[in-house]
């Protein structure tokens, strides 16, 4: 164990005015974070806001992207200077987001700092991000992130310990003054948790005899997790896990497992002799994608199907008390919750809104259209967990991915869903669309576009059933007379310009639904949304940049 005396420095800085957290923490270009004092000012504001008891434990790690290692060194030195008792740091500076959340809980830490810009591209010209989680393992609620922002606006100095560079690649402890910096294996606690939730013996035999798995870690953080869990513990051959080494620039891959960015996996699923189960997860391991032979599972369907089949995994065998989805997520899960007679909560976009419900025991499963699903086992969404859940369904039901999905549609109907993203260089133009709809919301109900009559229009507002906090302006909702729904909101995770997200959904029942393309089922809603929101008028765009 190395030990150093604390040499404390207080460094003056000029406050920054752009450190307000978005949907999931502070995300900026790497070059913004590399400005002198930028990272330090944010971290000092977080410490000043959290006002931790002296001697508290904090967890620290990230997705391994460019600037991760430097940030780990800086934050460790600041933690020692700010009187943190113990820093639990993932070896190599790595911790997937769900593993960090789990570690906060298993180590009874006061919270954690997670370094990630999630699914955003990495590298020197890419993005970096930082967020803080509380003692529950969940993302800091809005009141805290806003308090940290207020603190950053007046942050004129920060505390830093002068210390020799830490060896973050070797597990062990370094003592600096009264602070212990402990480097830990980032995988073991998480792998143990997965073994508790799922029936590994059944999964091992299913993978040996029936299911050929292909998992793509997209050169991001889940590589070591997938190798340990799928190969070492479940006996899958190494070659079934690809892009398994976390790279600072993700090897140039955009680490976002969706059909647009991971088109190669869709192609693989549609190929002859496709693997039975294809899974992938994003930069920090909280998002996921599931495909089977000739089948891509939409995130909304995935949540609904998981809820309908809790019986397949030991961790969920007794069902769940309730379920939640973010408001723009397809309403597929609502039908299952209704059938089970359990509550279905509708929250604003942002994983943090699920945390109070999970903590209060009101829900046991939750998910979002942005390829995130999880359960009460942690307080973040969890990509690898989702792949294990699907594997458990294939094992327990003895069905392929395609059979599971088609049988679900036959029973509950198919909730067609699309997200249409318009990337708009000029933030003001994007804001003008939302402002125009907001100002005229009263007259939108009753209007029509592309043949669809809008029967109801409102601006989504959420009152947290646990702490009573109110979040306003969480997206515009338009309901068509025939049960279709259009949602519009601006993304809160980008680092430049704006992205207008237009979400469409409509449930259909009866023969032919399995073969029908989502584009055909939703084209009238797409046209109606574009007309009513006057997207071309405000932006000149006639088509979305991406359809997901
Ligand atoms: C984050 C949040 C999610 C949210 C997603 C998309 O995911 O944690 O709750 O659904 O962003 O947000 P937006 O539509 O505002 O871009 P991640 O995986 O980026 O942390």
XYZ file of C-alpha atoms and ligand atoms in Angstrom:
568
model
C 0.000 0.000 0.000
C 1.410 3.404 -0.974
C 0.932 6.297 1.384
C 1.420 10.015 0.800
C 1.009 13.089 2.970
C -1.764 15.397 1.852
C -0.418 18.523 0.182
C -3.468 20.682 -0.234
C -3.818 23.509 -2.743
C -6.690 25.928 -3.235
C -6.725 27.042 -6.875
C -8.482 30.185 -8.086
C -10.705 30.042 -11.160
C -13.292 32.100 -13.009
C -16.786 30.509 -12.854
C -18.256 28.927 -16.015
C -21.832 29.613 -17.051
C -22.581 26.438 -19.047
C -22.436 23.618 -16.514
C -26.156 22.839 -16.284
C -26.838 19.086 -16.464
C -29.058 17.790 -19.262
C -31.091 14.569 -19.453
C -28.246 12.590 -17.875
C -25.454 14.776 -16.527
C -23.135 17.307 -18.125
C -22.170 16.384 -21.699
C -19.832 18.518 -23.780
C -17.166 18.183 -26.429
C -13.873 16.843 -25.025
C -12.281 20.168 -25.955
C -14.699 21.979 -23.644
C -13.749 19.710 -20.730
C -10.064 20.228 -21.553
C -10.329 23.968 -20.851
C -8.292 24.924 -17.815
C -10.314 24.494 -14.558
C -13.491 23.310 -16.399
C -13.747 19.763 -15.008
C -12.473 20.913 -11.619
C -15.089 23.654 -11.322
C -17.906 21.171 -12.023
C -16.544 18.601 -9.566
C -16.019 21.220 -6.831
C -19.625 22.363 -7.336
C -20.783 18.771 -6.921
C -18.773 18.345 -3.696
C -20.066 21.682 -2.383
C -23.639 20.652 -3.200
C -23.482 17.136 -1.768
C -21.879 18.349 1.494
C -20.817 14.790 2.322
C -19.974 13.755 5.868
C -16.191 13.703 6.354
C -14.932 10.191 5.709
C -17.703 9.247 3.253
C -17.148 6.754 0.441
C -17.580 7.650 -3.235
C -17.471 5.408 -6.309
C -15.678 6.612 -9.446
C -15.336 5.194 -12.945
C -16.339 5.646 -16.526
C -16.770 4.162 -19.963
C -13.087 4.445 -20.892
C -13.539 7.093 -23.550
C -10.897 9.701 -24.349
C -10.158 11.903 -21.296
C -11.506 9.248 -18.877
C -8.091 8.477 -17.413
C -7.082 12.122 -16.901
C -10.447 12.860 -15.288
C -10.055 9.925 -12.863
C -6.686 11.296 -11.713
C -8.035 14.830 -11.274
C -11.198 13.777 -9.446
C -9.233 11.475 -7.109
C -6.895 14.354 -6.215
C -9.877 16.631 -5.619
C -11.624 13.973 -3.501
C -8.566 13.707 -1.230
C -8.482 17.500 -0.902
C -12.205 17.619 -0.120
C -11.997 15.127 2.744
C -13.642 12.112 1.074
C -12.769 9.060 3.202
C -12.612 6.414 0.480
C -12.732 6.497 -3.292
C -13.673 3.169 -4.878
C -12.324 3.408 -8.427
C -12.786 0.886 -11.248
C -9.497 -0.602 -12.463
C -8.276 1.250 -15.546
C -10.812 3.950 -14.651
C -13.541 1.645 -16.008
C -17.004 1.051 -14.606
C -20.125 0.493 -16.655
C -22.965 2.760 -15.539
C -25.083 -0.092 -14.080
C -22.004 -1.604 -12.393
C -21.178 1.784 -10.841
C -24.744 2.083 -9.560
C -24.495 -1.423 -8.097
C -21.127 -0.689 -6.478
C -22.527 2.428 -4.789
C -25.147 0.193 -3.223
C -22.937 -2.761 -2.284
C -20.269 -0.496 -0.778
C -22.824 1.688 1.087
C -21.230 4.674 -0.606
C -22.600 8.189 -0.257
C -22.731 8.375 -4.049
C -20.659 8.137 -7.171
C -19.230 10.042 -10.091
C -19.681 8.414 -13.489
C -17.634 9.588 -16.456
C -19.492 8.987 -19.675
C -21.209 10.620 -22.593
C -23.051 7.334 -23.016
C -23.825 6.587 -26.659
C -22.226 9.782 -28.023
C -19.072 9.320 -30.153
C -15.698 9.441 -28.367
C -12.110 10.461 -29.165
C -10.339 13.834 -29.024
C -13.018 15.422 -31.239
C -15.846 13.483 -29.638
C -17.864 13.991 -26.474
C -17.180 13.577 -22.780
C -19.592 13.600 -19.889
C -19.873 13.465 -16.129
C -22.782 12.828 -13.818
C -23.203 12.157 -10.142
C -25.363 9.575 -8.451
C -26.629 9.531 -4.900
C -26.432 6.898 -2.155
C -29.354 4.985 -3.689
C -27.205 4.371 -6.789
C -29.588 6.508 -8.831
C -28.844 9.653 -10.790
C -29.028 12.870 -8.826
C -32.525 14.344 -8.982
C -33.172 17.660 -10.714
C -33.087 19.661 -7.445
C -29.511 18.480 -6.837
C -28.254 18.965 -10.403
C -29.780 22.440 -10.385
C -28.126 23.216 -7.052
C -24.777 22.067 -8.480
C -25.344 24.300 -11.500
C -26.069 27.268 -9.228
C -22.908 26.486 -7.289
C -20.821 26.302 -10.506
C -21.971 29.812 -11.420
C -20.172 31.173 -8.361
C -17.297 28.679 -8.144
C -14.188 30.865 -7.781
C -11.781 28.247 -6.453
C -11.380 24.507 -5.994
C -9.397 22.199 -3.731
C -6.779 19.875 -5.165
C -4.245 17.534 -3.555
C -0.786 17.543 -5.039
C -0.105 13.872 -5.588
C 2.026 11.522 -7.617
C 0.106 10.002 -10.536
C -1.991 7.076 -9.279
C -1.528 3.654 -10.831
C -5.162 3.029 -11.748
C -4.386 -0.186 -13.635
C -3.502 -2.208 -10.544
C -6.031 -3.235 -7.894
C -5.003 -2.095 -4.420
C -5.061 0.878 -2.071
C -3.221 4.200 -1.920
C -3.560 6.430 1.130
C -3.375 10.190 0.724
C -3.734 11.994 4.038
C -7.057 10.699 5.400
C -8.315 9.414 2.049
C -7.994 5.833 0.805
C -8.096 5.388 -2.960
C -9.052 1.805 -3.668
C -8.739 0.415 -7.184
C -11.177 -2.483 -7.656
C -12.056 -5.065 -10.285
C -14.928 -3.340 -12.139
C -16.689 -6.590 -13.078
C -16.848 -8.938 -10.074
C -19.645 -7.361 -7.955
C -21.799 -6.897 -11.036
C -21.218 -10.459 -12.288
C -22.192 -11.784 -8.848
C -25.424 -9.807 -8.943
C -26.315 -11.233 -12.365
C -25.726 -14.739 -11.039
C -28.168 -14.046 -8.198
C -30.925 -12.775 -10.490
C -30.729 -15.325 -13.304
C -30.527 -19.110 -13.395
C -26.975 -19.462 -14.711
C -27.147 -23.259 -14.828
C -30.137 -23.127 -17.166
C -28.525 -20.393 -19.260
C -25.286 -22.378 -19.533
C -27.092 -25.416 -20.876
C -29.264 -23.288 -23.208
C -26.174 -21.633 -24.649
C -24.512 -25.003 -25.065
C -27.369 -26.796 -26.780
C -29.878 -24.378 -28.253
C -28.999 -20.694 -28.529
C -26.111 -19.290 -30.551
C -25.268 -15.895 -29.063
C -23.544 -12.973 -30.751
C -22.724 -10.020 -28.502
C -21.190 -6.783 -29.781
C -19.606 -4.529 -27.152
C -18.932 -1.856 -29.809
C -15.389 -1.337 -28.417
C -16.941 0.204 -25.330
C -17.105 -0.614 -21.639
C -19.124 -3.864 -21.661
C -16.389 -5.939 -23.362
C -14.776 -7.124 -20.086
C -18.209 -7.672 -18.505
C -19.429 -9.749 -21.462
C -16.245 -11.833 -21.529
C -16.449 -12.600 -17.812
C -20.185 -13.361 -17.769
C -20.809 -14.999 -21.139
C -17.454 -16.704 -21.730
C -15.992 -17.444 -18.280
C -19.228 -18.067 -16.401
C -21.641 -19.269 -19.087
C -19.243 -21.107 -21.375
C -19.771 -19.152 -24.601
C -16.797 -19.338 -27.030
C -14.681 -16.153 -27.117
C -15.451 -15.481 -30.775
C -19.145 -14.890 -29.955
C -18.181 -11.630 -28.215
C -16.898 -9.033 -30.641
C -15.385 -5.557 -30.299
C -14.665 -6.508 -26.692
C -11.741 -4.188 -25.909
C -12.757 -0.772 -24.580
C -11.040 1.831 -26.772
C -10.754 5.575 -26.141
C -12.403 6.389 -29.480
C -14.492 3.182 -29.641
C -12.410 2.299 -32.694
C -14.356 4.904 -34.649
C -17.658 3.064 -34.018
C -20.628 5.155 -32.886
C -21.410 3.233 -29.681
C -25.185 3.533 -29.927
C -26.964 0.205 -30.309
C -29.881 1.195 -32.495
C -30.835 0.069 -36.002
C -29.253 3.145 -37.609
C -25.873 3.238 -35.853
C -25.623 -0.541 -35.516
C -26.971 -1.352 -38.999
C -24.371 -4.144 -39.250
C -26.253 -6.067 -36.552
C -29.569 -5.662 -38.356
C -27.867 -7.032 -41.481
C -26.528 -9.965 -39.469
C -29.995 -10.682 -38.052
C -31.514 -10.665 -41.519
C -28.806 -12.938 -42.969
C -29.149 -16.653 -43.581
C -27.961 -18.668 -40.594
C -28.197 -15.611 -38.319
C -27.310 -16.179 -34.632
C -30.339 -16.964 -32.439
C -29.736 -14.016 -30.143
C -27.839 -10.863 -31.038
C -27.191 -8.320 -28.317
C -25.220 -5.102 -28.104
C -24.769 -2.331 -25.607
C -23.610 1.257 -25.745
C -20.604 3.306 -24.590
C -21.301 2.976 -20.863
C -23.269 -0.274 -20.941
C -26.707 0.977 -19.986
C -28.419 0.853 -23.389
C -28.955 -2.349 -25.363
C -30.356 -3.795 -28.544
C -31.909 -7.244 -28.981
C -32.266 -9.023 -32.293
C -33.052 -12.571 -33.319
C -33.144 -14.259 -36.691
C -35.156 -11.846 -38.933
C -36.397 -9.899 -35.903
C -35.421 -6.590 -34.350
C -37.090 -6.054 -30.974
C -38.204 -2.482 -30.376
C -37.408 -1.169 -26.879
C -41.081 -0.622 -26.051
C -41.913 -4.208 -27.029
C -38.931 -5.465 -25.075
C -40.208 -3.904 -21.844
C -43.746 -5.191 -22.447
C -42.529 -8.716 -23.205
C -40.277 -8.764 -20.140
C -43.222 -7.770 -17.974
C -45.427 -10.458 -19.497
C -42.788 -13.121 -18.761
C -41.350 -12.362 -15.319
C -41.776 -16.020 -14.457
C -38.647 -16.986 -16.435
C -36.042 -15.568 -14.060
C -35.580 -16.356 -10.336
C -35.219 -12.636 -9.549
C -38.705 -11.867 -10.918
C -40.622 -15.096 -10.438
C -43.114 -13.479 -8.045
C -43.921 -10.668 -10.456
C -43.394 -6.960 -9.883
C -45.507 -4.410 -7.985
C -45.708 -2.012 -10.922
C -43.974 -0.868 -14.067
C -42.947 2.483 -15.528
C -42.066 3.853 -18.929
C -40.975 7.294 -20.005
C -43.783 9.255 -21.610
C -42.549 9.081 -25.238
C -41.953 5.303 -25.009
C -44.471 3.158 -26.885
C -47.557 2.222 -24.902
C -47.026 -1.529 -25.462
C -46.319 -2.126 -21.773
C -49.555 -0.427 -20.683
C -51.600 -3.306 -22.094
C -49.597 -5.898 -20.152
C -49.793 -3.914 -16.903
C -53.540 -3.588 -17.387
C -53.833 -7.328 -17.952
C -51.805 -8.044 -14.799
C -53.734 -5.463 -12.803
C -50.611 -3.547 -11.735
C -49.945 0.205 -12.024
C -48.109 1.596 -15.041
C -46.386 4.946 -14.347
C -45.624 7.441 -17.098
C -42.551 9.568 -16.314
C -40.630 12.282 -18.154
C -37.611 11.305 -20.263
C -34.568 10.709 -18.069
C -33.748 7.610 -16.069
C -33.598 9.577 -12.840
C -37.403 9.849 -12.810
C -37.682 6.086 -12.268
C -35.445 6.112 -9.212
C -37.947 7.330 -6.617
C -40.484 4.763 -7.834
C -37.890 1.982 -7.609
C -36.704 3.143 -4.205
C -40.272 3.267 -2.861
C -40.971 -0.248 -4.145
C -43.732 0.979 -6.458
C -42.210 -0.583 -9.582
C -39.995 -3.533 -10.404
C -39.357 -2.956 -14.115
C -38.958 0.214 -16.164
C -37.841 1.224 -19.614
C -37.505 3.792 -22.317
C -37.688 4.091 -26.079
C -34.007 5.112 -26.120
C -32.992 1.436 -25.801
C -32.850 1.350 -22.000
C -34.572 -1.103 -19.666
C -33.857 -2.202 -16.133
C -35.325 -3.424 -12.888
C -35.050 -2.864 -9.156
C -31.695 -4.725 -9.112
C -29.890 -1.419 -9.682
C -30.774 2.238 -10.195
C -29.563 2.655 -13.779
C -30.630 1.062 -17.001
C -28.693 -2.068 -17.756
C -27.716 -3.426 -21.172
C -26.131 -6.767 -20.246
C -28.896 -7.525 -17.784
C -31.389 -7.067 -20.638
C -29.508 -9.568 -22.815
C -29.523 -12.068 -19.923
C -33.257 -11.495 -19.432
C -33.916 -12.247 -23.116
C -31.733 -15.318 -22.905
C -33.768 -16.409 -19.864
C -36.994 -15.959 -21.816
C -35.622 -18.049 -24.694
C -34.551 -20.708 -22.193
C -37.702 -20.707 -20.063
C -40.243 -20.458 -22.890
C -38.204 -22.612 -25.289
C -38.926 -20.154 -28.090
C -36.872 -18.076 -30.506
C -36.776 -14.276 -30.294
C -39.159 -14.108 -33.284
C -41.646 -16.532 -31.723
C -41.642 -14.683 -28.407
C -42.357 -11.350 -30.115
C -45.009 -12.629 -32.538
C -46.884 -14.511 -29.807
C -46.857 -11.358 -27.703
C -48.370 -9.324 -30.551
C -51.003 -11.989 -31.153
C -52.066 -11.731 -27.510
C -51.772 -8.013 -26.770
C -51.811 -6.379 -30.216
C -48.814 -4.687 -31.800
C -47.890 -1.196 -30.727
C -46.148 0.223 -33.790
C -43.545 2.795 -32.832
C -41.156 5.165 -34.556
C -38.856 7.951 -33.425
C -38.098 10.509 -36.096
C -35.060 12.673 -35.267
C -34.505 16.008 -36.974
C -30.973 17.293 -36.408
C -31.189 21.080 -36.495
C -27.960 23.079 -36.517
C -29.589 26.227 -35.144
C -30.940 25.705 -31.610
C -33.231 28.758 -31.938
C -35.074 27.212 -34.892
C -35.676 24.009 -32.940
C -36.898 25.993 -29.936
C -39.228 27.969 -32.203
C -41.078 24.749 -33.142
C -41.711 23.870 -29.510
C -42.590 27.465 -28.595
C -45.078 27.725 -31.429
C -46.822 24.500 -30.400
C -46.775 25.468 -26.726
C -48.229 28.915 -27.394
C -50.987 27.457 -29.569
C -51.661 24.229 -27.707
C -55.293 25.225 -27.101
C -56.070 25.358 -30.806
C -54.103 22.234 -31.781
C -56.865 19.964 -30.478
C -59.437 19.882 -33.234
C -56.909 20.646 -35.970
C -56.009 18.138 -38.667
C -52.996 17.304 -40.786
C -52.315 14.585 -43.366
C -55.781 13.169 -42.798
C -55.492 12.715 -39.033
C -57.748 14.660 -36.702
C -56.156 15.644 -33.380
C -58.671 15.049 -30.607
C -56.530 16.070 -27.642
C -53.314 18.061 -27.204
C -51.391 18.878 -24.042
C -47.997 19.602 -22.554
C -46.782 16.790 -20.342
C -46.277 17.635 -16.698
C -45.225 15.109 -14.056
C -45.834 15.078 -10.349
C -43.550 12.576 -8.659
C -45.834 10.303 -6.616
C -43.116 9.805 -3.993
C -41.766 13.280 -3.221
C -44.436 15.426 -4.858
C -41.922 17.350 -6.996
C -43.365 18.748 -10.208
C -41.594 18.724 -13.587
C -43.223 20.927 -16.205
C -42.780 21.195 -19.983
C -41.750 17.582 -20.502
C -42.932 17.241 -24.097
C -45.938 17.965 -26.289
C -48.514 15.221 -26.749
C -51.030 15.046 -29.569
C -53.607 12.243 -29.646
C -55.376 11.357 -32.883
C -59.025 10.460 -32.932
C -58.220 6.823 -33.864
C -55.925 6.197 -30.872
C -52.612 7.231 -32.424
C -50.181 9.430 -30.510
C -47.557 11.972 -31.507
C -44.987 13.307 -29.013
C -42.544 16.124 -29.681
C -39.616 17.230 -27.538
C -36.036 18.406 -27.853
C -33.221 16.014 -26.956
C -31.354 16.815 -23.743
C -28.210 14.803 -24.472
C -26.652 16.496 -27.508
C -23.565 18.687 -27.343
C -24.224 21.055 -30.254
C -27.267 22.440 -32.112
C -30.492 20.594 -31.311
C -32.353 17.421 -32.142
C -36.113 17.531 -32.435
C -37.518 14.133 -31.553
C -40.913 13.192 -32.950
C -42.281 9.956 -31.502
C -45.241 8.116 -33.054
C -47.210 5.141 -31.822
C -50.440 3.322 -32.536
C -51.665 -0.153 -31.561
C -53.250 -2.491 -34.097
C -54.704 -5.959 -33.681
C -55.614 -8.784 -36.047
C -54.085 -10.659 -38.951
C -51.176 -9.148 -40.861
C -49.735 -7.052 -38.027
C -46.533 -9.095 -37.822
C -45.673 -8.501 -41.463
C -46.721 -4.851 -41.640
C -43.805 -2.371 -41.696
C -43.952 0.280 -38.960
C -43.522 2.953 -41.644
C -46.804 1.873 -43.273
C -48.660 1.800 -39.950
C -47.449 5.282 -38.953
C -47.051 7.287 -42.182
C -50.244 9.300 -41.602
C -49.134 10.229 -38.076
C -45.696 11.232 -39.420
C -47.288 13.552 -41.987
C -49.667 14.978 -39.384
C -46.805 15.710 -36.991
C -44.724 17.463 -39.664
C -47.669 19.606 -40.761
C -48.937 20.600 -37.333
C -45.435 21.343 -35.995
C -44.558 23.200 -39.240
C -41.164 21.563 -39.253
C -40.308 22.568 -42.834
C -41.435 26.154 -42.223
C -39.162 26.571 -39.204
C -36.165 24.517 -40.318
C -36.342 23.867 -44.057
C -36.162 20.126 -43.330
C -38.586 17.989 -45.319
C -37.433 14.644 -43.927
C -36.025 13.482 -40.589
C -32.280 12.968 -40.297
C -32.790 9.497 -38.821
C -35.732 7.196 -38.187
C -35.231 4.879 -35.240
C -30.104 9.360 -21.463
C -31.078 9.203 -20.330
C -32.310 8.496 -20.802
C -32.908 9.182 -22.011
C -31.875 9.319 -23.089
C -32.325 10.124 -24.303
O -29.625 8.111 -21.835
O -30.502 8.494 -19.260
O -33.205 8.480 -19.749
O -33.992 8.458 -22.498
O -30.737 9.971 -22.573
O -32.490 11.434 -23.947
P -32.726 12.583 -24.990
O -33.945 12.185 -25.782
O -32.945 13.786 -24.138
O -31.524 12.673 -25.901
P -28.070 7.839 -21.924
O -27.964 6.412 -22.344
O -27.582 8.813 -22.968
O -27.546 8.140 -20.569
